[in-house]
Short mmCIF file of C-alpha atoms and ligand atoms in Angstrom, two decimals:
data_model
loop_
_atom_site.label_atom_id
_atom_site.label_comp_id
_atom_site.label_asym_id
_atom_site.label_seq_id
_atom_site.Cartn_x
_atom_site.Cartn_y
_atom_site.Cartn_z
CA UNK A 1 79.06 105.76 83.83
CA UNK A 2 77.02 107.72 81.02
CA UNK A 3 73.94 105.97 80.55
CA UNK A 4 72.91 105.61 76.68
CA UNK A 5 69.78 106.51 76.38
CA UNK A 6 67.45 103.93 74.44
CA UNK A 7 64.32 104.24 76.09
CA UNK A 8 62.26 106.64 74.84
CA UNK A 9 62.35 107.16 71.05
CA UNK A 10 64.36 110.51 71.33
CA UNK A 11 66.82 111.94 68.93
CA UNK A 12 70.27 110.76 69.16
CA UNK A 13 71.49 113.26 67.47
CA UNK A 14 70.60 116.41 69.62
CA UNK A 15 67.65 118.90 68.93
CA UNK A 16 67.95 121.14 66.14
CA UNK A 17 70.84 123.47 66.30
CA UNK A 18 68.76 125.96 64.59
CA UNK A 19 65.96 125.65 67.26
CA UNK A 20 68.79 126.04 70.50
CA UNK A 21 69.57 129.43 68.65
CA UNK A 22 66.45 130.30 68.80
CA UNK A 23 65.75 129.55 72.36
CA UNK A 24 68.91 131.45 73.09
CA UNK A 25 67.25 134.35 71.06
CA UNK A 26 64.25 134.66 73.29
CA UNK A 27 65.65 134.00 76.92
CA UNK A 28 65.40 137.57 77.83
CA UNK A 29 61.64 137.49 76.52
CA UNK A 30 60.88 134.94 79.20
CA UNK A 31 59.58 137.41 82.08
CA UNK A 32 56.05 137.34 79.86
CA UNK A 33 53.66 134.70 79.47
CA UNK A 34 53.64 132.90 75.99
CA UNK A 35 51.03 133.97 73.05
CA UNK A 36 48.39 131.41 73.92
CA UNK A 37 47.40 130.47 70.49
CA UNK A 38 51.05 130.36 69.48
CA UNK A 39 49.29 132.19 66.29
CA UNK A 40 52.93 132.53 64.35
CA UNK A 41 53.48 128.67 64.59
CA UNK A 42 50.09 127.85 64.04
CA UNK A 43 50.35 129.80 60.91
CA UNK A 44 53.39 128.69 59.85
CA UNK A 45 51.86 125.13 59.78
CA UNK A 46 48.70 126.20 58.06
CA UNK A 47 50.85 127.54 55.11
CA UNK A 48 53.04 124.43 55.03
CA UNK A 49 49.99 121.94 55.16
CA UNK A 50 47.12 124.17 52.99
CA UNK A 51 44.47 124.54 55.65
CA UNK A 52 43.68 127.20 57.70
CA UNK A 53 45.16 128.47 60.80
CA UNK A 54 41.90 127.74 61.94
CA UNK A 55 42.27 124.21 61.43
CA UNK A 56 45.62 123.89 63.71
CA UNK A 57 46.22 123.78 67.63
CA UNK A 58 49.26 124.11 68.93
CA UNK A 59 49.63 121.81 72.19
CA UNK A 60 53.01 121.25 75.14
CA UNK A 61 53.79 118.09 73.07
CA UNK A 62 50.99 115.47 71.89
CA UNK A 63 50.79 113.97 75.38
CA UNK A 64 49.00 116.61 76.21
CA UNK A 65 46.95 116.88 72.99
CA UNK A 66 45.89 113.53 73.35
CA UNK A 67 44.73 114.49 76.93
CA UNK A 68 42.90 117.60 76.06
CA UNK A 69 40.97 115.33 73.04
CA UNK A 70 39.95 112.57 75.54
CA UNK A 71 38.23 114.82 77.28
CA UNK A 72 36.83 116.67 74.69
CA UNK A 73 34.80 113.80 73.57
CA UNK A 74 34.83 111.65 76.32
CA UNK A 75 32.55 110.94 79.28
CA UNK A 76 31.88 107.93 81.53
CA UNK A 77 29.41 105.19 79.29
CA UNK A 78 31.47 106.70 76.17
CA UNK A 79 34.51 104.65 74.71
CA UNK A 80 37.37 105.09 72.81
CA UNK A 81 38.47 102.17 70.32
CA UNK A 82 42.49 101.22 69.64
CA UNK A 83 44.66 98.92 69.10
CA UNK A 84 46.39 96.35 71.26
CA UNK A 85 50.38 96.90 72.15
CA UNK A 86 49.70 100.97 71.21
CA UNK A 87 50.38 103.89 72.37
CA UNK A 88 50.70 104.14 76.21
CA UNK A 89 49.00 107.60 76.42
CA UNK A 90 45.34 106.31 74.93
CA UNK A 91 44.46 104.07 77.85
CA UNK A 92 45.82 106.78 80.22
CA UNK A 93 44.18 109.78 78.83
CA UNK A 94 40.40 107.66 78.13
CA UNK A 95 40.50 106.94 81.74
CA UNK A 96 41.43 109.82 83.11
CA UNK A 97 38.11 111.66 81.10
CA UNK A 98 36.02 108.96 82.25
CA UNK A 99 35.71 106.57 79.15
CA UNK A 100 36.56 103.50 78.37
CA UNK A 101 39.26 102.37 76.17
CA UNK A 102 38.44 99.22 73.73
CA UNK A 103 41.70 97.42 72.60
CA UNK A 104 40.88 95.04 69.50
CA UNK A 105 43.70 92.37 68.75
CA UNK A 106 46.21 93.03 66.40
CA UNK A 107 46.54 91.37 63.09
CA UNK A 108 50.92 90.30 62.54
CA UNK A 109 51.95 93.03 65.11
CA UNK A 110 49.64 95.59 63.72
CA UNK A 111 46.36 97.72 63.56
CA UNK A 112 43.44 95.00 62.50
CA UNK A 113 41.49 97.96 60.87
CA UNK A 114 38.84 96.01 59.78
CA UNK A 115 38.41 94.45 63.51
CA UNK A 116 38.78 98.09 64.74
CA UNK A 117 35.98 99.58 62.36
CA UNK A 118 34.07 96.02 63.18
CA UNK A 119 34.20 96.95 66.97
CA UNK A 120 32.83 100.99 66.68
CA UNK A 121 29.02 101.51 68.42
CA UNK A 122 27.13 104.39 69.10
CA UNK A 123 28.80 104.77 73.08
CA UNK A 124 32.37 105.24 70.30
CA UNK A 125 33.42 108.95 70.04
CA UNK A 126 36.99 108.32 69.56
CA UNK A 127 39.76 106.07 67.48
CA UNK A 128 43.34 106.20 68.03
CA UNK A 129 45.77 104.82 65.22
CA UNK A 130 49.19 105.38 65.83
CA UNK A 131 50.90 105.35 62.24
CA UNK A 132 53.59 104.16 62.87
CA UNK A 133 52.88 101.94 66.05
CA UNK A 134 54.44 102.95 68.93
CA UNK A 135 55.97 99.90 70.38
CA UNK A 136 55.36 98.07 67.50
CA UNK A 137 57.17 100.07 64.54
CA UNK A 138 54.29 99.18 62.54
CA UNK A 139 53.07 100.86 59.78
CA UNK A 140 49.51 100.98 58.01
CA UNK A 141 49.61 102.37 54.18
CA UNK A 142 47.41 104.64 53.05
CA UNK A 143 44.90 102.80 50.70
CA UNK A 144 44.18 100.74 53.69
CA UNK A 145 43.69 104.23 55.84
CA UNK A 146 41.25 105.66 52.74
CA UNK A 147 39.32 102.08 53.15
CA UNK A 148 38.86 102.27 56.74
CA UNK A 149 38.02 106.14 57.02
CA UNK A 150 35.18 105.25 54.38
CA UNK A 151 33.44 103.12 57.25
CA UNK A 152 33.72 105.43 59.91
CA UNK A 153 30.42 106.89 61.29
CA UNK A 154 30.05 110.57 61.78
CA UNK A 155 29.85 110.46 65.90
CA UNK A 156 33.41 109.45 65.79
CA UNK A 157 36.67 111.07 65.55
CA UNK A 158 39.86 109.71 64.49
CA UNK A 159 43.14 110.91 65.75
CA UNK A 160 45.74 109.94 63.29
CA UNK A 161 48.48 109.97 65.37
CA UNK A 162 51.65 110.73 63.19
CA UNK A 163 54.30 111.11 65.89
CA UNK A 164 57.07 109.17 63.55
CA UNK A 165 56.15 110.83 59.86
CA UNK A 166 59.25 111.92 58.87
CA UNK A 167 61.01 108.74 59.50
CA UNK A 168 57.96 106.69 58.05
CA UNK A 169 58.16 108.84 54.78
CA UNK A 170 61.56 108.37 54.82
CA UNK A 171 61.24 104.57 54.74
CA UNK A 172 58.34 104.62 52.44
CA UNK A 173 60.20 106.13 49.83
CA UNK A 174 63.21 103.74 49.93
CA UNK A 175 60.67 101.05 50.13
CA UNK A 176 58.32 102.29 47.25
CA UNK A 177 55.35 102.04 49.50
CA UNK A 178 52.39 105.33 49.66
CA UNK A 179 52.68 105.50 53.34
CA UNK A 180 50.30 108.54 54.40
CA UNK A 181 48.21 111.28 52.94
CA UNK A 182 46.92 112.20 56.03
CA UNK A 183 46.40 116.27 55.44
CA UNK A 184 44.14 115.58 52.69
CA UNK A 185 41.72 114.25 55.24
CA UNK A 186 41.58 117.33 56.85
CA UNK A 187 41.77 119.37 53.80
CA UNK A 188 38.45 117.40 52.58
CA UNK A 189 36.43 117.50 55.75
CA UNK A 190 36.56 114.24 56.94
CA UNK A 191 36.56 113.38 60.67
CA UNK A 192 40.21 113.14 61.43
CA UNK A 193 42.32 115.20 63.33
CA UNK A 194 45.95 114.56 62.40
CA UNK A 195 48.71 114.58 65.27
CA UNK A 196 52.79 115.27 64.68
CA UNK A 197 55.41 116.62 67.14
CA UNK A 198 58.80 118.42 67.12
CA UNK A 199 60.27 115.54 69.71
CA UNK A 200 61.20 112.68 67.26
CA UNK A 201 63.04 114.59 64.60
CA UNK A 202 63.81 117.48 65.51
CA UNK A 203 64.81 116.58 68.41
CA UNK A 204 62.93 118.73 71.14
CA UNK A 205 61.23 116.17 73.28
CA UNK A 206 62.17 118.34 76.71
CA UNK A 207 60.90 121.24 75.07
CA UNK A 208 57.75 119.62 74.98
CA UNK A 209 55.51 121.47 71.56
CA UNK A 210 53.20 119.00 69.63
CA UNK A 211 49.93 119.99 67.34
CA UNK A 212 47.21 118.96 65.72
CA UNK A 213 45.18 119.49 62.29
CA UNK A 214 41.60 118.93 61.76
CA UNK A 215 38.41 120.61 61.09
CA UNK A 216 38.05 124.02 62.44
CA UNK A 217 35.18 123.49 64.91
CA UNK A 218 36.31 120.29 67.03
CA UNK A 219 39.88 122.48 67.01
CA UNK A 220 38.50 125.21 68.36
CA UNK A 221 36.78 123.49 71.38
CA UNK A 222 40.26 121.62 71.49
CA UNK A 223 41.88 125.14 71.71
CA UNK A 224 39.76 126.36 74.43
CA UNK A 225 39.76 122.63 76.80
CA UNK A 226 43.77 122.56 76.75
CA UNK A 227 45.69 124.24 79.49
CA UNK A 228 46.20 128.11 79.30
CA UNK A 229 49.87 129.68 78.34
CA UNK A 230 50.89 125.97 78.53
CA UNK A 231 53.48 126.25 75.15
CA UNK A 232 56.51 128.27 76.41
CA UNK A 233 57.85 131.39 74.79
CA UNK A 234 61.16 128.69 74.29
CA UNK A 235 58.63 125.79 72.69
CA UNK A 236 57.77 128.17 70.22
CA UNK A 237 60.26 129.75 69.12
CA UNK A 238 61.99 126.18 68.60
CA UNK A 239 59.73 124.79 67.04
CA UNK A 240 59.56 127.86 64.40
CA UNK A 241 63.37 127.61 63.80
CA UNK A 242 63.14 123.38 63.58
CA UNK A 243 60.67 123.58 60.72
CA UNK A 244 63.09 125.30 59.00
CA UNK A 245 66.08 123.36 59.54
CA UNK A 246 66.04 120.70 57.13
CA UNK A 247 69.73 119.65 57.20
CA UNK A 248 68.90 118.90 60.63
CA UNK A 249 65.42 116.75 59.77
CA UNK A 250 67.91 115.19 56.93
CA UNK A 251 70.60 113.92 58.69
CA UNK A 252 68.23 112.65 61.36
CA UNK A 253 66.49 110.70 59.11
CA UNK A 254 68.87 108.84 56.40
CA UNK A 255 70.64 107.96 60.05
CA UNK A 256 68.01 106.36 61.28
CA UNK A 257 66.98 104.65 58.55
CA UNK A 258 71.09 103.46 58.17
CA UNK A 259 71.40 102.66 61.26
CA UNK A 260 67.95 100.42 61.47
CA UNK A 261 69.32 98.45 59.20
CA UNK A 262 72.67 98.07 61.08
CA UNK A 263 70.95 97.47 64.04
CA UNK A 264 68.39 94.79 62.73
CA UNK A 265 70.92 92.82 61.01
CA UNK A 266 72.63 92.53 64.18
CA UNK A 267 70.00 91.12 66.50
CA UNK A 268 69.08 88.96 63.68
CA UNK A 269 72.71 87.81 63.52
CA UNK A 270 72.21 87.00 67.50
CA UNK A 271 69.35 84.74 66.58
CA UNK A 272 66.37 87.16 67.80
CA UNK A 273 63.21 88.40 65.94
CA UNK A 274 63.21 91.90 65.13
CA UNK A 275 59.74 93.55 63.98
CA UNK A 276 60.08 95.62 60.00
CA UNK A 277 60.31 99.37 62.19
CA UNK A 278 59.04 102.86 60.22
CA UNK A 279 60.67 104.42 62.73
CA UNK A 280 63.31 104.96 65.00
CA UNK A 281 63.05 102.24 67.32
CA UNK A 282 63.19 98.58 67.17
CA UNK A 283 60.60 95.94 68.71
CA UNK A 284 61.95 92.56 69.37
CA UNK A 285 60.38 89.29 71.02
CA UNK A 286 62.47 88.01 73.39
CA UNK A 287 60.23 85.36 74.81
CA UNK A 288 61.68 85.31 78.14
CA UNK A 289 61.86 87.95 80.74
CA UNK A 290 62.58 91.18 79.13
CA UNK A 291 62.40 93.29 82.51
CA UNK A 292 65.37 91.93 83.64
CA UNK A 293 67.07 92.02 80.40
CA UNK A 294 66.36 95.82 80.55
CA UNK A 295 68.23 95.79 84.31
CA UNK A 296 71.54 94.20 83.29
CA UNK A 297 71.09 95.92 79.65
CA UNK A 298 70.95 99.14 82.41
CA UNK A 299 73.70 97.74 84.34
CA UNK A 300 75.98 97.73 81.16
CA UNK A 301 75.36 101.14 80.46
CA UNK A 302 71.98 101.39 78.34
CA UNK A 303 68.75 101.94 78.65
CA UNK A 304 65.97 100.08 76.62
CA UNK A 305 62.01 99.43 77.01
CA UNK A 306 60.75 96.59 78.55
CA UNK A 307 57.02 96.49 77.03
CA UNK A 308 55.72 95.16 80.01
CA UNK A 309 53.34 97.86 80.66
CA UNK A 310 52.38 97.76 76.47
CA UNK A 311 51.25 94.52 76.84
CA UNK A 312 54.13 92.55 75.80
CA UNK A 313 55.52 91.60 78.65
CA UNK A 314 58.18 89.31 76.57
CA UNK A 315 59.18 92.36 74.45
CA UNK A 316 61.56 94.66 74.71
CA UNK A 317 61.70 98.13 72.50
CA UNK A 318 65.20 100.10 71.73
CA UNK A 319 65.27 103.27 70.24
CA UNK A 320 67.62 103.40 67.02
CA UNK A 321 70.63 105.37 68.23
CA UNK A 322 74.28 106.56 66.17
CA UNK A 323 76.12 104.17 64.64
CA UNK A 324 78.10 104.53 68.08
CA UNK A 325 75.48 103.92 70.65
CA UNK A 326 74.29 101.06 68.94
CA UNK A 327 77.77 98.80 68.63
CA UNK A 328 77.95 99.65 72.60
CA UNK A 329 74.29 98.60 72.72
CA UNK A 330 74.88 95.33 70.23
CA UNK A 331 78.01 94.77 72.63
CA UNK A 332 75.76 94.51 75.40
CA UNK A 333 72.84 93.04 74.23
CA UNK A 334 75.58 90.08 72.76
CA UNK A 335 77.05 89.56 76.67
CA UNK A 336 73.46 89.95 78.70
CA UNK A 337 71.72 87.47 76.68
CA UNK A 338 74.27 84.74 76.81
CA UNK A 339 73.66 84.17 80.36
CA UNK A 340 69.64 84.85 79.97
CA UNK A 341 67.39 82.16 79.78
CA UNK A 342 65.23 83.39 77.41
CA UNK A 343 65.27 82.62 73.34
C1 LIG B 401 52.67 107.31 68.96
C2 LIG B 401 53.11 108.44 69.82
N1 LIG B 401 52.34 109.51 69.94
C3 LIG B 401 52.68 110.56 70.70
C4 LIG B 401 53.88 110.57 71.39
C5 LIG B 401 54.18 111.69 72.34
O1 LIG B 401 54.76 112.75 71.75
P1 LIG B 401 55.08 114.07 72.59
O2 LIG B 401 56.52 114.01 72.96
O3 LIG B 401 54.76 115.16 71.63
O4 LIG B 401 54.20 114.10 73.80
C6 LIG B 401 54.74 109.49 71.31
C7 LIG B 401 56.00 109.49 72.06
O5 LIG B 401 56.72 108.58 72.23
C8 LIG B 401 54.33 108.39 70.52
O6 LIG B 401 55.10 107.29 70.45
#
């Protein structure tokens, strides 16, 4: 049986067809190492955000970004401040540079920015705000990001993380909402270092190619703390062919955001909570025991998220898939919960 993947917030729809050119392009390249700085796609994204090249590092995905800036700034008696049911990366990559990681509650299944700015100290070098929320599909607007940023102190750094922008702009501009003006952070010198990546939509999450934008000194010391010839001769040139393929980023999108709503109707029709999503996966309450949900939801054929190890160990996540995926996944989610005892 073909498992249906709806796990891991990838892209239903394939990576870029523009980008698998590409890689096809450069496979006889691949006897020499990759340009380090990956100085074509970092300039490419200086052009397309108005800062300079100077101000963006190129990183093997934001995993490894996030990594590389935890222990930049981090050191044991130094913490990092988040939220609660976020990102699963932050406590991973605080720990593994020595800090600690501070997770403040969140306010209706969201960043509490006021708690978060209420909860900074002079031992805080870092804040992580994923925007959206990864489980959570939450979203914070950006008259609530100018507020916060306004109290921030000048030892700390705040990684924006922006992994799910394109669907999140998307949405915002159905819903009528200002979502994120993130770049003009950067482009006005505060302390924020802005994070996307080429796996959500466009599709190359095994290709692994992520970057950052911020100021120009705490990039460069970024630049020279992450892992040498680490972005592949294929990463790059697939992520220069996916910035230009906006058909691809298109279709991607108006899907998802189609298909959220096909999706959230249905598990509403079923009688279960679904969270409002900015991006392309769903976060549901189960109140029962969502890990083995997830193993008979396997057994049928598809795989979702049980949020056990986020924190919400009632939860389960499912990444939005085609209009195909999900009627096999609503099919199955319909026949595993009527014998679950959960509700
Ligand atoms: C909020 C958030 N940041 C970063 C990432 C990781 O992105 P990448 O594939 O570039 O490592 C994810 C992936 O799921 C995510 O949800």
């Amino acid at each position: 049986m073909n498992l249906i993947k709806m796990a891991s917030n990838e892209n239903p729809y394939g990576p870029s067809p523009r980008a698998v050119a590409a890689m096809r392009a450069v496979l006889a390249e691949c006897n020499f190492y990759p340009d380090n700085d990956a100085t074509e796609l970092q300039a490419r994204l200086a052009k397309l955000y108005q800062v300079q090249p100077e101000q963006v590092v190129v990183a093997a995905g934001l995993t490894a970004l996030l990594e590389t800036i935890a222990r930049t700034l981090l050191l044991p008696g130094l913490n990092a401040i988040t939220s609660e049911r976020s990102f699963i990366v932050y406590p991973i990559a605080t720990r593994a540079a020595g800090g600690q990681l501070i997770e403040v509650p969140m306010h209706d299944n969201g960043f509490d920015l006021d708690a978060i700015a209420a909860a900074i100290d002079r031992y805080t070098r870092i804040v992580f705000l994923a925007n959206p929320n990864n489980p959570t599909g939450s979203m914070v607007p950006a008259h609530e990001v100018d507020r916060f940023l306004q109290k921030i102190p000048a030892h700390v750094m705040v990684v924006l993380d922006e992994a799910y922008y394109d669907f999140a702009q998307h949405f915002a501009g159905l819903r009528g909402v200002d979502y994120s003006h993130s770049l003009d952070y950067v482009r006005h010198n505060h302390n924020v270092v802005v994070l996307r990546t080429f796996s959500k939509t466009h599709g190359l999450a095994g290709v692994r190619v992520g970057y950052g934008v911020g100021p120009a000194e705490f990039i460069s010391s970024l630049a020279h703390m992450r892992t040498i010839f680490s972005v592949s001769v294929l990463a790059q040139a697939a992520a220069m062919a996916a910035i230009e393929d906006e058909a691809h980023i298109r279709q991607t999108i108006e899907n998802n955001a189609a298909q959220a709503e096909v999706l959230v109707r249905a598990m509403s029709d079923l009688g279960y909570h679904v969270a409002p999503t900015w991006a392309n996966f769903l976060y549901c309450e189960l109140r029962g025991d969502a890990p083995s949900v997830a193993r008979r939801m396997q057994a049928a054929g598809v795989a979702i998220l049980p949020l056990g190890a986020y924190g919400a160990p009632t939860a389960i996540r499912v990444t939005i898939g085609t209009p195909e995926q999900n009627e096999i996944f609503v099919n199955a989610f319909r026949k595993v919960m009527a014998h679950a005892t959960v509700r």
